[in-house]
Short mmCIF file of C-alpha atoms and ligand atoms in Angstrom, two decimals:
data_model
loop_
_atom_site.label_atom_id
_atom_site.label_comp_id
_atom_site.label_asym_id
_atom_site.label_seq_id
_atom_site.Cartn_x
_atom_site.Cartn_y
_atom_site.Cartn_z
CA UNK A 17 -46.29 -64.41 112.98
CA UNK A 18 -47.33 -61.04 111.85
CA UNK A 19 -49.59 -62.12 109.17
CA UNK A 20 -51.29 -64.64 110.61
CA UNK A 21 -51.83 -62.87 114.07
CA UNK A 22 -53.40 -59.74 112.13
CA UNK A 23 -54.99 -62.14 109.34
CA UNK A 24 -58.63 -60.05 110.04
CA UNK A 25 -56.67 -56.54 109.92
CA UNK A 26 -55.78 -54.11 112.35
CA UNK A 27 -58.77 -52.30 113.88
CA UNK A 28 -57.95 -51.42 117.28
CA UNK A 29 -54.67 -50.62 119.16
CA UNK A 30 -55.52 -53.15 121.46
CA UNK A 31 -54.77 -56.12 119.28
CA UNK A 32 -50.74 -55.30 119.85
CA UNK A 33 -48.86 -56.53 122.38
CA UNK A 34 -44.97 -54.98 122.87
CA UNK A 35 -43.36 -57.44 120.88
CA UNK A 36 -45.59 -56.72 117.99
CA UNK A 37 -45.01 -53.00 118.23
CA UNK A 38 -41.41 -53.68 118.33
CA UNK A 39 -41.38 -55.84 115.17
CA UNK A 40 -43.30 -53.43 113.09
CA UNK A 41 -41.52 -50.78 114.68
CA UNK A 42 -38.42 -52.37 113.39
CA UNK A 43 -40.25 -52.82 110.08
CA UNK A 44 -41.36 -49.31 109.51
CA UNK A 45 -37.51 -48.11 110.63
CA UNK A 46 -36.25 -50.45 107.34
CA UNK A 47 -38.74 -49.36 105.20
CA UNK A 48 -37.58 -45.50 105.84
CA UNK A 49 -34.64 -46.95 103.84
CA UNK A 50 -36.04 -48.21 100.90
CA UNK A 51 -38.02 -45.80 98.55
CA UNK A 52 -39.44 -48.35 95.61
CA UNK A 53 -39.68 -52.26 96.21
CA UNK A 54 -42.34 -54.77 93.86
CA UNK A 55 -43.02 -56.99 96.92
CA UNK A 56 -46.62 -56.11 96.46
CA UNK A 57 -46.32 -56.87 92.86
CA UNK A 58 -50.44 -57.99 91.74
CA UNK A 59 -51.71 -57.17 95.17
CA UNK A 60 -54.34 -53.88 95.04
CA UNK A 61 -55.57 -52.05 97.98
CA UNK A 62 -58.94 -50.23 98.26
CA UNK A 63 -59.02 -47.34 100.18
CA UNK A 64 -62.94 -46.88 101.24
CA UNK A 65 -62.92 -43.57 102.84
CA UNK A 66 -66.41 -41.82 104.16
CA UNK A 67 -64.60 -39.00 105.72
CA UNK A 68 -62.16 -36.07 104.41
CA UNK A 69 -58.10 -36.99 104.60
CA UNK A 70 -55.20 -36.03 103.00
CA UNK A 71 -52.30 -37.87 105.03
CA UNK A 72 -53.95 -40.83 105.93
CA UNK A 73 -55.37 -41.94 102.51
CA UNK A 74 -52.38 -40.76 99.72
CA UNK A 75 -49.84 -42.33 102.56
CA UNK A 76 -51.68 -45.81 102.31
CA UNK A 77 -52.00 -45.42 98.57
CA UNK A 78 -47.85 -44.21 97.65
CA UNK A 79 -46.87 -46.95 100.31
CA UNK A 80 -48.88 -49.78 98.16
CA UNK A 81 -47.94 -47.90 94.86
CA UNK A 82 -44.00 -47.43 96.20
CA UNK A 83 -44.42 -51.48 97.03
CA UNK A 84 -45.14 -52.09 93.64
CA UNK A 85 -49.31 -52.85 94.53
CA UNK A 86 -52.00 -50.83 92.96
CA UNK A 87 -55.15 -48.82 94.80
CA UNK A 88 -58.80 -48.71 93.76
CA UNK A 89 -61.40 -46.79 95.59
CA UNK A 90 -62.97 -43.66 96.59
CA UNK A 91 -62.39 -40.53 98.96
CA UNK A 92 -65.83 -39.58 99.51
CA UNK A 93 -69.19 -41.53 100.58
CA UNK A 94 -70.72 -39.34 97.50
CA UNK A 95 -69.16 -41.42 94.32
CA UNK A 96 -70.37 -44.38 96.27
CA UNK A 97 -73.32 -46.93 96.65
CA UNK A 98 -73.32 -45.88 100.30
CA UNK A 99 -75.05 -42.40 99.21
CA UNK A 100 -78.12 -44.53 97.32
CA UNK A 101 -78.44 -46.33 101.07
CA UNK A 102 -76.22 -49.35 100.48
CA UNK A 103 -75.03 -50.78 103.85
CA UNK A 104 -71.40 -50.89 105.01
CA UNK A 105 -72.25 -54.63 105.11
CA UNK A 106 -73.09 -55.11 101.41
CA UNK A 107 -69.99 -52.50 100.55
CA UNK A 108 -67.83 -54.87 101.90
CA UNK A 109 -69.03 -57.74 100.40
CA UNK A 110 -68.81 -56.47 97.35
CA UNK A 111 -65.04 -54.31 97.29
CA UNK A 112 -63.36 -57.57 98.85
CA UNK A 113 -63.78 -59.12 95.43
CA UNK A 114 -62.14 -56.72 93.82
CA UNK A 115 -59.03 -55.90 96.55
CA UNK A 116 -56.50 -57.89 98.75
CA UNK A 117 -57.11 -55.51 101.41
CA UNK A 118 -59.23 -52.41 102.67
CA UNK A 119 -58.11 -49.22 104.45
CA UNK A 120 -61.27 -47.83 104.92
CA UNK A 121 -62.45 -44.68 107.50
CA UNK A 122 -65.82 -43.95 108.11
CA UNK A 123 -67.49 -41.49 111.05
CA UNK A 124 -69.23 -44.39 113.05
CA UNK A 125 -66.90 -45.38 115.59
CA UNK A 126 -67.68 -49.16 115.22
CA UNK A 127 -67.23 -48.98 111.49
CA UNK A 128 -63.65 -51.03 111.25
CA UNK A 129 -65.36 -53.73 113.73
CA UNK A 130 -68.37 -54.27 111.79
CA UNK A 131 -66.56 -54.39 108.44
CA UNK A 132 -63.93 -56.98 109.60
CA UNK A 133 -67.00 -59.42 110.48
CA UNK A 134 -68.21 -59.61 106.94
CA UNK A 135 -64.80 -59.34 105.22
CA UNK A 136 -62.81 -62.41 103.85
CA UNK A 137 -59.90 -59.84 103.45
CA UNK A 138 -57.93 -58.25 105.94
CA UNK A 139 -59.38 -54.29 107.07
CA UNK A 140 -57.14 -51.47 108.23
CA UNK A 141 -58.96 -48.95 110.62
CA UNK A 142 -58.11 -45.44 108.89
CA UNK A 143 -60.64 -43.86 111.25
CA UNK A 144 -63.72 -44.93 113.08
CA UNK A 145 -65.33 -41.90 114.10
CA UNK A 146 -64.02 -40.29 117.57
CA UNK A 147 -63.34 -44.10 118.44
CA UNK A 148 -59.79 -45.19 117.11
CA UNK A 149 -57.06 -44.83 114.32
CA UNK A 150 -54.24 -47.21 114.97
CA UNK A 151 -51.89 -46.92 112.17
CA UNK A 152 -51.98 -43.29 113.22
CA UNK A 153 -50.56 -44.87 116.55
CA UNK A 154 -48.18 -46.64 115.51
CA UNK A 155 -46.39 -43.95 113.26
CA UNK A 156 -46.59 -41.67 116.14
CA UNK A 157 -44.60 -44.30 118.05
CA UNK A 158 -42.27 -44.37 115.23
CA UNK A 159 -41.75 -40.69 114.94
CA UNK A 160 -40.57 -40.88 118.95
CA UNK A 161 -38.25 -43.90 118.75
CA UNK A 162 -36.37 -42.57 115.95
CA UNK A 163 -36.50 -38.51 116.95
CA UNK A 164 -35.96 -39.90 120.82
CA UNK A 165 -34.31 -43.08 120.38
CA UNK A 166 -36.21 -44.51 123.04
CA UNK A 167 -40.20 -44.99 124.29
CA UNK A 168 -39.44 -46.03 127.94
CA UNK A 169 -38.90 -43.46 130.43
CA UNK A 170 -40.16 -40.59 128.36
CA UNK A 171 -42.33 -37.37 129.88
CA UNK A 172 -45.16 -37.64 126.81
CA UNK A 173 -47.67 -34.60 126.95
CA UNK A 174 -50.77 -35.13 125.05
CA UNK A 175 -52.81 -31.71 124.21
CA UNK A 176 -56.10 -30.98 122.95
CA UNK A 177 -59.45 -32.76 122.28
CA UNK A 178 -59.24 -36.28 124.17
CA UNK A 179 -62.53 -36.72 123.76
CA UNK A 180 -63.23 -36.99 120.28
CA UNK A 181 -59.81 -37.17 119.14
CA UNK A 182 -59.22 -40.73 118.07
CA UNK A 183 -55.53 -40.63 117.08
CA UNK A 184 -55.43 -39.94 121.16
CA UNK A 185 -56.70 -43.07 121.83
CA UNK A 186 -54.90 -45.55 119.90
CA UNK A 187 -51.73 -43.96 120.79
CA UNK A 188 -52.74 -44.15 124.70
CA UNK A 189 -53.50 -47.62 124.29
CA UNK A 190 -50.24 -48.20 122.34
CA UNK A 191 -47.99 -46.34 125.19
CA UNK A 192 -49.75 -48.63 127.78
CA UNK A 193 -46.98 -51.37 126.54
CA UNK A 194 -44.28 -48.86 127.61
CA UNK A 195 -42.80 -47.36 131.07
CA UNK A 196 -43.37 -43.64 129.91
CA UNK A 197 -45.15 -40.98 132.18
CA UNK A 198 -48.74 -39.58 130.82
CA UNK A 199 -49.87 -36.33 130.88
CA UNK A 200 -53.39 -35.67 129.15
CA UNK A 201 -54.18 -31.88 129.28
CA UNK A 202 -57.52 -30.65 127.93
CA UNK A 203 -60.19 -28.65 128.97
CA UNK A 204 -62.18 -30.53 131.17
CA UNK A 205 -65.21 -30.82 128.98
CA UNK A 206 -62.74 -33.25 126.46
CA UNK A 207 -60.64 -34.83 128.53
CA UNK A 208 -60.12 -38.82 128.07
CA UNK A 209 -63.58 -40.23 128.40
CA UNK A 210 -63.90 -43.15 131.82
CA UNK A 211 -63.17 -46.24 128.63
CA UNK A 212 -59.78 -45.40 127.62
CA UNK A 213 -58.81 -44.12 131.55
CA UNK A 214 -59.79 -47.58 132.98
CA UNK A 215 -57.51 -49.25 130.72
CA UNK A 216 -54.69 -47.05 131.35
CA UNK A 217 -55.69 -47.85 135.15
CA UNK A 218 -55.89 -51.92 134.31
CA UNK A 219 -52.23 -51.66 132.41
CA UNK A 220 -50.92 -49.60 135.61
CA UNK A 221 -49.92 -46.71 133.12
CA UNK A 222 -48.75 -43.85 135.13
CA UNK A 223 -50.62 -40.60 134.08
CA UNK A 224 -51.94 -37.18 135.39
CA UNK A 225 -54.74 -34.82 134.00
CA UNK A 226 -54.22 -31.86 133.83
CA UNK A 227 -55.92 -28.51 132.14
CA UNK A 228 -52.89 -26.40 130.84
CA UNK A 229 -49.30 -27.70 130.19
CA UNK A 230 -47.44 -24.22 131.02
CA UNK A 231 -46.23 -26.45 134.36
CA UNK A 232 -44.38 -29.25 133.22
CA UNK A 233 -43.89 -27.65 129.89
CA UNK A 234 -39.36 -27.90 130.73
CA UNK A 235 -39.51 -31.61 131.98
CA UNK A 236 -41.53 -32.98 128.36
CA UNK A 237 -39.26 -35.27 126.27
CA UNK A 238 -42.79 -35.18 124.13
CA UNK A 239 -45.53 -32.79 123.46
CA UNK A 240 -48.47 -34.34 120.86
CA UNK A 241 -50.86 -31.80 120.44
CA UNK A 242 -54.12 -32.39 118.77
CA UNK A 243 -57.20 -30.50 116.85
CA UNK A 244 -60.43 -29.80 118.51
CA UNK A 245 -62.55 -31.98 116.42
CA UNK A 246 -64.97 -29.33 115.47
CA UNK A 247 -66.90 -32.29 112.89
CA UNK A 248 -67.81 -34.32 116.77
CA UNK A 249 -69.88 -31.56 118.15
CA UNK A 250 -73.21 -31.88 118.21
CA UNK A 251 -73.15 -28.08 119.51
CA UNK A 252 -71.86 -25.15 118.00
CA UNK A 253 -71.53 -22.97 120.89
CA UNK A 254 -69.43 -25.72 122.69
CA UNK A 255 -67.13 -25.66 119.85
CA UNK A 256 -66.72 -22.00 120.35
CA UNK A 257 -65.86 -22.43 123.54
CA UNK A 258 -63.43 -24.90 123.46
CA UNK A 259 -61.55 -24.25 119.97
CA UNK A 260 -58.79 -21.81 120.89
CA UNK A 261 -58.10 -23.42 124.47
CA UNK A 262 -54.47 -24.33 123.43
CA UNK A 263 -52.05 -22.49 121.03
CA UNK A 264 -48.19 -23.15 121.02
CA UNK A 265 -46.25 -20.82 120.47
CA UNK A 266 -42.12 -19.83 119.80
CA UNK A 267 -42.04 -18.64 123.88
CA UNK A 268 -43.42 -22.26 124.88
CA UNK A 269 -41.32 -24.13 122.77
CA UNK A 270 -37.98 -21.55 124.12
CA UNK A 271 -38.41 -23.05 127.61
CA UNK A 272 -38.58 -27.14 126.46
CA UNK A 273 -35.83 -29.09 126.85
CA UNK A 274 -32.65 -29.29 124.08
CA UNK A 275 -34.01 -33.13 123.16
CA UNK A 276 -37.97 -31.83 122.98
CA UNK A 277 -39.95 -33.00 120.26
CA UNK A 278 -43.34 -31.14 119.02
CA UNK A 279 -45.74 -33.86 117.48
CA UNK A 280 -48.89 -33.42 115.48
CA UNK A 281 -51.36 -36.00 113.47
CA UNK A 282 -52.02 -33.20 111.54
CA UNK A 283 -54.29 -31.10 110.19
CA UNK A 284 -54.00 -28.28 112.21
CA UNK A 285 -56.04 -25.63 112.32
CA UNK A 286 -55.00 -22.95 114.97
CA UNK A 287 -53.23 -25.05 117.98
CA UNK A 288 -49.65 -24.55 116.70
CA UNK A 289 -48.47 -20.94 115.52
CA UNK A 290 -46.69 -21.29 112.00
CA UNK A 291 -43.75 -19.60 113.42
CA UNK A 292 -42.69 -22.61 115.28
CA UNK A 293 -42.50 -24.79 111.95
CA UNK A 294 -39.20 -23.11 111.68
CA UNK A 295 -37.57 -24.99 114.89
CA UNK A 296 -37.10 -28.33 112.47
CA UNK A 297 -35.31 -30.07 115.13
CA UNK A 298 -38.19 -29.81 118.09
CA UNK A 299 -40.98 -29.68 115.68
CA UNK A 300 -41.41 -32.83 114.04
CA UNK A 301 -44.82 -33.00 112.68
CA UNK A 302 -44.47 -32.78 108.81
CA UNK A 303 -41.30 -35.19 109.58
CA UNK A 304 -43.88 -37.28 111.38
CA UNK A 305 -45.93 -37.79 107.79
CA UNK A 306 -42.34 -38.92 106.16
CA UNK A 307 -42.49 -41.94 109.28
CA UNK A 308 -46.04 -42.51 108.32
CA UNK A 309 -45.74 -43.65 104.74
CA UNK A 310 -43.26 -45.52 105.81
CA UNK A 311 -44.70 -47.73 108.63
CA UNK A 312 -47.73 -47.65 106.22
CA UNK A 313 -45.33 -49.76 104.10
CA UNK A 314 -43.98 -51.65 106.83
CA UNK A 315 -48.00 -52.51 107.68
CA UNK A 316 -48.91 -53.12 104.12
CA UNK A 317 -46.40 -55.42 102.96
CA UNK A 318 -46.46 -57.38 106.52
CA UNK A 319 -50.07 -58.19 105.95
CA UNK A 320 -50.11 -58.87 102.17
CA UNK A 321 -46.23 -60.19 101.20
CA UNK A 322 -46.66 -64.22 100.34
C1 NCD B 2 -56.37 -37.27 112.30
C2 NCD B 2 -57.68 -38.01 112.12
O1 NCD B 2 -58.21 -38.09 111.01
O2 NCD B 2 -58.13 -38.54 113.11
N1 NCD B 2 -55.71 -36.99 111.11
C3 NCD B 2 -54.88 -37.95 110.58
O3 NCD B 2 -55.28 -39.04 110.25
N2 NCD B 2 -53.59 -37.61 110.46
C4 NCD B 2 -56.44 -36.13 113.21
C5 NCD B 2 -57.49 -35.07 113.03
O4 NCD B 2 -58.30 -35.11 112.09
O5 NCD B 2 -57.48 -34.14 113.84
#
């Protein structure tokens, strides 16, 4: 069972196996059909976040509200007893009194870990520093099962900072439990760090580096392009140097196939021109944050329905 399986939360991609991706998968695909429900009736989420977010935060808190739930909590570390030097410890010990569950992001990439050791209450990684951000994941898998219809067999580019970029990650990890091909194209000063490329290696994922995608742009079924995460560099001048390495434009997307679909966490900054947005049925990305309220429903009411 769902629940009990993911009693502690969900912190890192790792914790899924296929058939749990499959079930919520199948979830998240329901919920896309039902707008209001009051299966979360009493239940309130708290939604701890130490970092900026738009999509990530007001999806978790319409999906609880949509559920019929309620949120507490705070969007940054300023309004809270963090900023007077209380410990993430103590923050949790204190919230899970007052919440059935915590989606909390914070820049210290073992921030979801450490929580979920002093929380009675299940946590829900929304972002551990350049480490992971699951649910992320698993709405991107969502977005390509329903805009692809299938997961297996697929040609999935992934663009940009795979480095820092923790949506990268979890998804990676994710994909392991599929046949798709892999290719990671970044400049080689963020490409996948050794971690997350010896796990690919242990789950015999098939994947190629590469440092530009103008080569296999016509054979992608996929292309997930990311932000440099300018916030993860400790130098400027690097930053410089890497920030307008990839921009997509109309002439890339002419030569992808009829089926292609353009994917994007989101926010982007410069790494897709605006005058693809137009191409609805290849680019998918503000269709993408549609599929993630809705597998943040699927996720919320899995973990907190009686
Ligand atoms: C991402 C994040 O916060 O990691 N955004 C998101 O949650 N949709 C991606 C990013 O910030 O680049």
């Amino acid at each position: 069972m769902f629940k009990e399986k993911f009693h502690e939360g969900i912190i890192s991609a790792k914790q899924f196996d296929r058939d749990d991706i499959e079930f919520i998968l199948k979830k998240g695909s329901e919920m896309l059909k039902i707008k209001n429900s009051n299966v979360l009736e009493g239940k309130i989420l708290a939604t701890l976040f130490f970092e900026p977010s738009t999509r990530t935060r007001l999806s978790f808190e319409s999906a609880m509200y949509r559920l019929g739930g309620n949120v507490i909590g705070f969007q940054t570390e300023d309004v809270s007893s963090v900023k007077k030097g209380e410990s993430i410890a103590d923050t949790i010990r204190t919230v899970e009194n007052y919440a059935d569950c915590i989606a909390m992001r914070n820049s210290l990439e073992g921030s979801a870990k450490l929580a979920s050791r002093f929380a009675k209450i299940p946590i829900i990684n929304a972002g551990s520093g350049s480490g992971e951000h699951p649910t992320q994941a698993l709405l991107d898998l969502l977005t390509i099962k329903e805009e692809c219809g299938k997961i297996d067999g697929l040609n999935i580019g992934i663009v940009g900072d795979l480095k820092y970029g923790r949506t990268v990650h979890s998804l990676s990890i994710l994909l392991s439990n599929y046949d798709a091909n892999l290719y990671f194209i970044s400049p080689r000063d963020l490409s996948l760090r050794n971690r997350y490329k010896d796990y690919l290696i242990e789950n015999q994922v098939k994947f190629k580096e590469l440092v530009n995608y103008r080569n296999i742009i016509e054979s992608l079924d996929v292309l997930y392009m990311t932000r440099i995460q300018k916030e993860r560099f400790v130098d400027m001048e690097e930053y410089e140097k890497v920030k307008s390495s990839f921009i997509f434009t109309e002439d890339d997307l002419e030569k992808t196939k009829e089926t292609f679909k353009l994917m994007h966490p989101l926010p982007r900054v410069t790494e897709i021109e605006p005058s693809v947005d137009k191409h609805k049925d290849k680019a998918v990305y503000f269709k993408q944050t549609g599929y993630g309220l809705a597998m943040r429903k699927a996720l919320l009411a899995e973990l907190l329905m009686d």
